Amino acid sequence: MDMHQTFLQELEMEMANTRKSLERVPEKMDWAPHPKSMTMGRLAQHLAEIPAWVSNTIDQDELDLAPGGVSTYNPQAVKTRQEALDIFDKNMASAKKALSSTTDIHLMKPWSLKMAGKTLMTMPRAVVLRNFVLNHNIHHRAQMGVYLRLNDVPVPSIYGPSADEGSM
């Protein structure tokens, strides 16, 4: 199996688990566990947007977070669970298409993250997909699990039974 096909398989598995978590988000989008924490809606929106990073990483050689010194990223919190799921599904379709049509050679080409024209890092696209897409998603999905628990919402089984779902 080629590397890009392996990434596609892993993306589908991890994002299916992320979707299960998003399906449980309560309609308490302004709730946050702490003043320094993201709101439920902002965290749900962030999880929904992460799959879009796959096609961005494959289709572009770089991402400048503040071209010309001005940030173009203005994240908004979703207002409903369904809005988060719709964004997630759209981004997953784009991610799967990009991964299905790329090559392993392309995944080894460098990709750069910049801020106002200054390179913050450059690494192979495959490393970006693993670290800044998959691992980043897993981190925030776990964070959502805490949010669900604190709101008495059953936490879904991810890699095995959760305390709420018992045995699989």
JSON list of C-alpha atoms in Angstrom, two decimals:
[
{"chain": "A", "resi": 1, "resn": "MET", "atom": "CA", "xyz": [0.00, 0.00, 0.00]},
{"chain": "A", "resi": 2, "resn": "ASP", "atom": "CA", "xyz": [1.31, 3.44, -0.90]},
{"chain": "A", "resi": 3, "resn": "MET", "atom": "CA", "xyz": [1.90, 6.06, 1.80]},
{"chain": "A", "resi": 4, "resn": "HIS", "atom": "CA", "xyz": [-0.90, 8.34, 0.56]},
{"chain": "A", "resi": 5, "resn": "GLN", "atom": "CA", "xyz": [-3.35, 5.42, 0.70]},
{"chain": "A", "resi": 6, "resn": "THR", "atom": "CA", "xyz": [-2.23, 4.68, 4.26]},
{"chain": "A", "resi": 7, "resn": "PHE", "atom": "CA", "xyz": [-2.79, 8.32, 5.20]},
{"chain": "A", "resi": 8, "resn": "LEU", "atom": "CA", "xyz": [-6.25, 8.17, 3.62]},
{"chain": "A", "resi": 9, "resn": "GLN", "atom": "CA", "xyz": [-7.14, 5.06, 5.63]},
{"chain": "A", "resi": 10, "resn": "GLU", "atom": "CA", "xyz": [-5.89, 6.64, 8.86]},
{"chain": "A", "resi": 11, "resn": "LEU", "atom": "CA", "xyz": [-7.66, 9.93, 8.12]},
{"chain": "A", "resi": 12, "resn": "GLU", "atom": "CA", "xyz": [-10.95, 8.12, 7.55]},
{"chain": "A", "resi": 13, "resn": "MET", "atom": "CA", "xyz": [-10.60, 6.19, 10.82]},
{"chain": "A", "resi": 14, "resn": "GLU", "atom": "CA", "xyz": [-9.60, 9.16, 12.96]},
{"chain": "A", "resi": 15, "resn": "MET", "atom": "CA", "xyz": [-12.13, 11.51, 11.45]},
{"chain": "A", "resi": 16, "resn": "ALA", "atom": "CA", "xyz": [-14.95, 8.97, 11.88]},
{"chain": "A", "resi": 17, "resn": "ASN", "atom": "CA", "xyz": [-14.14, 9.11, 15.59]},
{"chain": "A", "resi": 18, "resn": "THR", "atom": "CA", "xyz": [-14.06, 12.90, 15.48]},
{"chain": "A", "resi": 19, "resn": "ARG", "atom": "CA", "xyz": [-17.46, 12.96, 13.80]},
{"chain": "A", "resi": 20, "resn": "LYS", "atom": "CA", "xyz": [-18.85, 10.74, 16.59]},
{"chain": "A", "resi": 21, "resn": "SER", "atom": "CA", "xyz": [-17.65, 13.34, 19.08]},
{"chain": "A", "resi": 22, "resn": "LEU", "atom": "CA", "xyz": [-19.14, 16.23, 17.09]},
{"chain": "A", "resi": 23, "resn": "GLU", "atom": "CA", "xyz": [-22.47, 14.40, 16.88]},
{"chain": "A", "resi": 24, "resn": "ARG", "atom": "CA", "xyz": [-22.67, 14.60, 20.68]},
{"chain": "A", "resi": 25, "resn": "VAL", "atom": "CA", "xyz": [-21.91, 18.29, 21.07]},
{"chain": "A", "resi": 26, "resn": "PRO", "atom": "CA", "xyz": [-24.73, 19.81, 23.12]},
{"chain": "A", "resi": 27, "resn": "GLU", "atom": "CA", "xyz": [-26.34, 23.03, 21.95]},
{"chain": "A", "resi": 28, "resn": "LYS", "atom": "CA", "xyz": [-24.39, 24.99, 24.57]},
{"chain": "A", "resi": 29, "resn": "MET", "atom": "CA", "xyz": [-22.06, 26.72, 22.15]},
{"chain": "A", "resi": 30, "resn": "ASP", "atom": "CA", "xyz": [-21.14, 29.54, 24.55]},
{"chain": "A", "resi": 31, "resn": "TRP", "atom": "CA", "xyz": [-20.12, 27.15, 27.34]},
{"chain": "A", "resi": 32, "resn": "ALA", "atom": "CA", "xyz": [-16.43, 26.92, 28.29]},
{"chain": "A", "resi": 33, "resn": "PRO", "atom": "CA", "xyz": [-14.80, 25.10, 31.22]},
{"chain": "A", "resi": 34, "resn": "HIS", "atom": "CA", "xyz": [-12.54, 28.05, 32.02]},
{"chain": "A", "resi": 35, "resn": "PRO", "atom": "CA", "xyz": [-12.19, 31.68, 30.90]},
{"chain": "A", "resi": 36, "resn": "LYS", "atom": "CA", "xyz": [-8.96, 30.82, 29.06]},
{"chain": "A", "resi": 37, "resn": "SER", "atom": "CA", "xyz": [-10.58, 27.88, 27.24]},
{"chain": "A", "resi": 38, "resn": "MET", "atom": "CA", "xyz": [-12.28, 27.87, 23.87]},
{"chain": "A", "resi": 39, "resn": "THR", "atom": "CA", "xyz": [-16.06, 27.81, 23.96]},
{"chain": "A", "resi": 40, "resn": "MET", "atom": "CA", "xyz": [-17.85, 24.61, 22.99]},
{"chain": "A", "resi": 41, "resn": "GLY", "atom": "CA", "xyz": [-18.82, 26.20, 19.67]},
{"chain": "A", "resi": 42, "resn": "ARG", "atom": "CA", "xyz": [-15.30, 27.37, 18.89]},
{"chain": "A", "resi": 43, "resn": "LEU", "atom": "CA", "xyz": [-13.84, 23.95, 19.70]},
{"chain": "A", "resi": 44, "resn": "ALA", "atom": "CA", "xyz": [-16.49, 22.23, 17.56]},
{"chain": "A", "resi": 45, "resn": "GLN", "atom": "CA", "xyz": [-15.72, 24.64, 14.72]},
{"chain": "A", "resi": 46, "resn": "HIS", "atom": "CA", "xyz": [-11.99, 23.98, 15.06]},
{"chain": "A", "resi": 47, "resn": "LEU", "atom": "CA", "xyz": [-12.52, 20.21, 14.87]},
{"chain": "A", "resi": 48, "resn": "ALA", "atom": "CA", "xyz": [-14.73, 20.73, 11.84]},
{"chain": "A", "resi": 49, "resn": "GLU", "atom": "CA", "xyz": [-12.10, 22.83, 10.04]},
{"chain": "A", "resi": 50, "resn": "ILE", "atom": "CA", "xyz": [-9.07, 20.59, 10.64]},
{"chain": "A", "resi": 51, "resn": "PRO", "atom": "CA", "xyz": [-9.84, 18.21, 7.71]},
{"chain": "A", "resi": 52, "resn": "ALA", "atom": "CA", "xyz": [-9.56, 21.21, 5.34]},
{"chain": "A", "resi": 53, "resn": "TRP", "atom": "CA", "xyz": [-5.89, 21.38, 6.24]},
{"chain": "A", "resi": 54, "resn": "VAL", "atom": "CA", "xyz": [-5.33, 18.17, 4.24]},
{"chain": "A", "resi": 55, "resn": "SER", "atom": "CA", "xyz": [-6.18, 19.72, 0.89]},
{"chain": "A", "resi": 56, "resn": "ASN", "atom": "CA", "xyz": [-4.40, 22.95, 1.82]},
{"chain": "A", "resi": 57, "resn": "THR", "atom": "CA", "xyz": [-1.24, 21.00, 2.63]},
{"chain": "A", "resi": 58, "resn": "ILE", "atom": "CA", "xyz": [-1.42, 18.98, -0.58]},
{"chain": "A", "resi": 59, "resn": "ASP", "atom": "CA", "xyz": [-2.53, 21.76, -2.93]},
{"chain": "A", "resi": 60, "resn": "GLN", "atom": "CA", "xyz": [-0.35, 24.62, -1.66]},
{"chain": "A", "resi": 61, "resn": "ASP", "atom": "CA", "xyz": [3.40, 24.86, -1.02]},
{"chain": "A", "resi": 62, "resn": "GLU", "atom": "CA", "xyz": [2.97, 27.17, 1.95]},
{"chain": "A", "resi": 63, "resn": "LEU", "atom": "CA", "xyz": [0.56, 28.91, 4.24]},
{"chain": "A", "resi": 64, "resn": "ASP", "atom": "CA", "xyz": [1.19, 32.44, 5.43]},
{"chain": "A", "resi": 65, "resn": "LEU", "atom": "CA", "xyz": [-0.91, 33.15, 8.50]},
{"chain": "A", "resi": 66, "resn": "ALA", "atom": "CA", "xyz": [-0.43, 36.90, 8.15]},
{"chain": "A", "resi": 67, "resn": "PRO", "atom": "CA", "xyz": [0.43, 37.89, 4.57]},
{"chain": "A", "resi": 68, "resn": "GLY", "atom": "CA", "xyz": [1.64, 41.46, 4.51]},
{"chain": "A", "resi": 69, "resn": "GLY", "atom": "CA", "xyz": [1.64, 41.40, 8.32]},
{"chain": "A", "resi": 70, "resn": "VAL", "atom": "CA", "xyz": [-2.17, 41.13, 8.57]},
{"chain": "A", "resi": 71, "resn": "SER", "atom": "CA", "xyz": [-3.83, 37.94, 9.80]},
{"chain": "A", "resi": 72, "resn": "THR", "atom": "CA", "xyz": [-6.41, 36.58, 7.39]},
{"chain": "A", "resi": 73, "resn": "TYR", "atom": "CA", "xyz": [-7.63, 33.95, 9.86]},
{"chain": "A", "resi": 74, "resn": "ASN", "atom": "CA", "xyz": [-10.70, 34.98, 11.81]},
{"chain": "A", "resi": 75, "resn": "PRO", "atom": "CA", "xyz": [-12.19, 31.83, 13.34]},
{"chain": "A", "resi": 76, "resn": "GLN", "atom": "CA", "xyz": [-15.80, 31.92, 14.37]},
{"chain": "A", "resi": 77, "resn": "ALA", "atom": "CA", "xyz": [-17.65, 29.60, 16.69]},
{"chain": "A", "resi": 78, "resn": "VAL", "atom": "CA", "xyz": [-20.38, 27.52, 15.11]},
{"chain": "A", "resi": 79, "resn": "LYS", "atom": "CA", "xyz": [-23.88, 28.23, 16.34]},
{"chain": "A", "resi": 80, "resn": "THR", "atom": "CA", "xyz": [-25.24, 24.67, 16.16]},
{"chain": "A", "resi": 81, "resn": "ARG", "atom": "CA", "xyz": [-24.08, 21.06, 16.18]},
{"chain": "A", "resi": 82, "resn": "GLN", "atom": "CA", "xyz": [-25.46, 20.64, 12.66]},
{"chain": "A", "resi": 83, "resn": "GLU", "atom": "CA", "xyz": [-23.42, 23.58, 11.40]},
{"chain": "A", "resi": 84, "resn": "ALA", "atom": "CA", "xyz": [-20.26, 21.92, 12.77]},
{"chain": "A", "resi": 85, "resn": "LEU", "atom": "CA", "xyz": [-21.20, 18.59, 11.15]},
{"chain": "A", "resi": 86, "resn": "ASP", "atom": "CA", "xyz": [-21.91, 20.27, 7.79]},
{"chain": "A", "resi": 87, "resn": "ILE", "atom": "CA", "xyz": [-18.53, 22.04, 7.82]},
{"chain": "A", "resi": 88, "resn": "PHE", "atom": "CA", "xyz": [-16.81, 18.83, 8.90]},
{"chain": "A", "resi": 89, "resn": "ASP", "atom": "CA", "xyz": [-18.45, 16.73, 6.13]},
{"chain": "A", "resi": 90, "resn": "LYS", "atom": "CA", "xyz": [-17.58, 19.30, 3.45]},
{"chain": "A", "resi": 91, "resn": "ASN", "atom": "CA", "xyz": [-13.97, 19.45, 4.60]},
{"chain": "A", "resi": 92, "resn": "MET", "atom": "CA", "xyz": [-13.69, 15.67, 4.82]},
{"chain": "A", "resi": 93, "resn": "ALA", "atom": "CA", "xyz": [-14.90, 15.26, 1.24]},
{"chain": "A", "resi": 94, "resn": "SER", "atom": "CA", "xyz": [-12.22, 17.72, 0.10]},
{"chain": "A", "resi": 95, "resn": "ALA", "atom": "CA", "xyz": [-9.56, 16.01, 2.23]},
{"chain": "A", "resi": 96, "resn": "LYS", "atom": "CA", "xyz": [-10.36, 12.55, 0.87]},
{"chain": "A", "resi": 97, "resn": "LYS", "atom": "CA", "xyz": [-10.32, 13.82, -2.70]},
{"chain": "A", "resi": 98, "resn": "ALA", "atom": "CA", "xyz": [-6.94, 15.51, -2.21]},
{"chain": "A", "resi": 99, "resn": "LEU", "atom": "CA", "xyz": [-5.36, 12.46, -0.57]},
{"chain": "A", "resi": 100, "resn": "SER", "atom": "CA", "xyz": [-6.79, 10.10, -3.18]},
{"chain": "A", "resi": 101, "resn": "SER", "atom": "CA", "xyz": [-5.32, 12.13, -6.02]},
{"chain": "A", "resi": 102, "resn": "THR", "atom": "CA", "xyz": [-1.85, 12.84, -4.64]},
{"chain": "A", "resi": 103, "resn": "THR", "atom": "CA", "xyz": [1.32, 10.77, -4.84]},
{"chain": "A", "resi": 104, "resn": "ASP", "atom": "CA", "xyz": [3.88, 9.66, -2.31]},
{"chain": "A", "resi": 105, "resn": "ILE", "atom": "CA", "xyz": [6.50, 11.70, -4.14]},
{"chain": "A", "resi": 106, "resn": "HIS", "atom": "CA", "xyz": [4.37, 14.83, -3.71]},
{"chain": "A", "resi": 107, "resn": "LEU", "atom": "CA", "xyz": [3.90, 14.07, 0.01]},
{"chain": "A", "resi": 108, "resn": "MET", "atom": "CA", "xyz": [7.67, 14.14, 0.47]},
{"chain": "A", "resi": 109, "resn": "LYS", "atom": "CA", "xyz": [7.96, 17.63, -1.04]},
{"chain": "A", "resi": 110, "resn": "PRO", "atom": "CA", "xyz": [8.46, 20.49, 1.42]},
{"chain": "A", "resi": 111, "resn": "TRP", "atom": "CA", "xyz": [5.64, 22.59, 2.80]},
{"chain": "A", "resi": 112, "resn": "SER", "atom": "CA", "xyz": [6.15, 25.80, 4.79]},
{"chain": "A", "resi": 113, "resn": "LEU", "atom": "CA", "xyz": [4.24, 27.65, 7.46]},
{"chain": "A", "resi": 114, "resn": "LYS", "atom": "CA", "xyz": [4.89, 31.38, 7.43]},
{"chain": "A", "resi": 115, "resn": "MET", "atom": "CA", "xyz": [3.94, 34.44, 9.42]},
{"chain": "A", "resi": 116, "resn": "ALA", "atom": "CA", "xyz": [4.16, 37.79, 7.63]},
{"chain": "A", "resi": 117, "resn": "GLY", "atom": "CA", "xyz": [6.51, 36.28, 5.06]},
{"chain": "A", "resi": 118, "resn": "LYS", "atom": "CA", "xyz": [8.87, 34.80, 7.67]},
{"chain": "A", "resi": 119, "resn": "THR", "atom": "CA", "xyz": [9.21, 31.02, 7.52]},
{"chain": "A", "resi": 120, "resn": "LEU", "atom": "CA", "xyz": [8.31, 29.43, 10.84]},
{"chain": "A", "resi": 121, "resn": "MET", "atom": "CA", "xyz": [8.92, 25.87, 9.67]},
{"chain": "A", "resi": 122, "resn": "THR", "atom": "CA", "xyz": [9.40, 23.77, 6.58]},
{"chain": "A", "resi": 123, "resn": "MET", "atom": "CA", "xyz": [8.89, 20.03, 6.48]},
{"chain": "A", "resi": 124, "resn": "PRO", "atom": "CA", "xyz": [7.65, 17.32, 4.14]},
{"chain": "A", "resi": 125, "resn": "ARG", "atom": "CA", "xyz": [3.91, 17.35, 3.53]},
{"chain": "A", "resi": 126, "resn": "ALA", "atom": "CA", "xyz": [3.66, 13.84, 5.01]},
{"chain": "A", "resi": 127, "resn": "VAL", "atom": "CA", "xyz": [5.01, 15.14, 8.33]},
{"chain": "A", "resi": 128, "resn": "VAL", "atom": "CA", "xyz": [2.57, 18.06, 8.22]},
{"chain": "A", "resi": 129, "resn": "LEU", "atom": "CA", "xyz": [-0.32, 15.67, 7.65]},
{"chain": "A", "resi": 130, "resn": "ARG", "atom": "CA", "xyz": [0.72, 13.48, 10.57]},
{"chain": "A", "resi": 131, "resn": "ASN", "atom": "CA", "xyz": [1.54, 16.23, 13.07]},
{"chain": "A", "resi": 132, "resn": "PHE", "atom": "CA", "xyz": [-0.57, 19.25, 12.19]},
{"chain": "A", "resi": 133, "resn": "VAL", "atom": "CA", "xyz": [-3.62, 17.42, 10.92]},
{"chain": "A", "resi": 134, "resn": "LEU", "atom": "CA", "xyz": [-3.98, 13.98, 12.49]},
{"chain": "A", "resi": 135, "resn": "ASN", "atom": "CA", "xyz": [-2.22, 14.57, 15.83]},
{"chain": "A", "resi": 136, "resn": "HIS", "atom": "CA", "xyz": [-3.73, 18.04, 16.13]},
{"chain": "A", "resi": 137, "resn": "ASN", "atom": "CA", "xyz": [-7.19, 16.57, 15.54]},
{"chain": "A", "resi": 138, "resn": "ILE", "atom": "CA", "xyz": [-6.65, 13.86, 18.16]},
{"chain": "A", "resi": 139, "resn": "HIS", "atom": "CA", "xyz": [-5.53, 16.46, 20.70]},
{"chain": "A", "resi": 140, "resn": "HIS", "atom": "CA", "xyz": [-8.63, 18.62, 20.24]},
{"chain": "A", "resi": 141, "resn": "ARG", "atom": "CA", "xyz": [-10.95, 15.61, 20.04]},
{"chain": "A", "resi": 142, "resn": "ALA", "atom": "CA", "xyz": [-9.71, 14.56, 23.48]},
{"chain": "A", "resi": 143, "resn": "GLN", "atom": "CA", "xyz": [-10.35, 18.11, 24.66]},
{"chain": "A", "resi": 144, "resn": "MET", "atom": "CA", "xyz": [-13.91, 17.78, 23.36]},
{"chain": "A", "resi": 145, "resn": "GLY", "atom": "CA", "xyz": [-14.25, 14.55, 25.32]},
{"chain": "A", "resi": 146, "resn": "VAL", "atom": "CA", "xyz": [-13.55, 16.52, 28.50]},
{"chain": "A", "resi": 147, "resn": "TYR", "atom": "CA", "xyz": [-16.10, 19.16, 27.48]},
{"chain": "A", "resi": 148, "resn": "LEU", "atom": "CA", "xyz": [-18.69, 16.41, 26.91]},
{"chain": "A", "resi": 149, "resn": "ARG", "atom": "CA", "xyz": [-17.93, 14.79, 30.25]},
{"chain": "A", "resi": 150, "resn": "LEU", "atom": "CA", "xyz": [-18.22, 18.10, 32.11]},
{"chain": "A", "resi": 151, "resn": "ASN", "atom": "CA", "xyz": [-21.65, 18.58, 30.51]},
{"chain": "A", "resi": 152, "resn": "ASP", "atom": "CA", "xyz": [-22.88, 15.07, 31.40]},
{"chain": "A", "resi": 153, "resn": "VAL", "atom": "CA", "xyz": [-22.94, 14.06, 27.74]},
{"chain": "A", "resi": 154, "resn": "PRO", "atom": "CA", "xyz": [-21.93, 10.41, 27.13]},
{"chain": "A", "resi": 155, "resn": "VAL", "atom": "CA", "xyz": [-18.40, 10.28, 25.72]},
{"chain": "A", "resi": 156, "resn": "PRO", "atom": "CA", "xyz": [-18.23, 8.06, 22.62]},
{"chain": "A", "resi": 157, "resn": "SER", "atom": "CA", "xyz": [-15.97, 5.05, 22.33]},
{"chain": "A", "resi": 158, "resn": "ILE", "atom": "CA", "xyz": [-12.90, 6.04, 20.34]},
{"chain": "A", "resi": 159, "resn": "TYR", "atom": "CA", "xyz": [-10.12, 3.41, 20.54]},
{"chain": "A", "resi": 160, "resn": "GLY", "atom": "CA", "xyz": [-12.04, 1.16, 22.89]},
{"chain": "A", "resi": 161, "resn": "PRO", "atom": "CA", "xyz": [-14.96, 1.35, 25.26]},
{"chain": "A", "resi": 162, "resn": "SER", "atom": "CA", "xyz": [-15.62, 4.61, 27.05]},
{"chain": "A", "resi": 163, "resn": "ALA", "atom": "CA", "xyz": [-16.93, 4.75, 30.60]},
{"chain": "A", "resi": 164, "resn": "ASP", "atom": "CA", "xyz": [-20.30, 5.65, 29.08]},
{"chain": "A", "resi": 165, "resn": "GLU", "atom": "CA", "xyz": [-20.54, 3.02, 26.39]},
{"chain": "A", "resi": 166, "resn": "GLY", "atom": "CA", "xyz": [-18.99, 0.04, 28.20]},
{"chain": "A", "resi": 167, "resn": "SER", "atom": "CA", "xyz": [-17.96, -2.87, 26.06]},
{"chain": "A", "resi": 168, "resn": "MET", "atom": "CA", "xyz": [-18.12, -2.64, 22.32]}
]
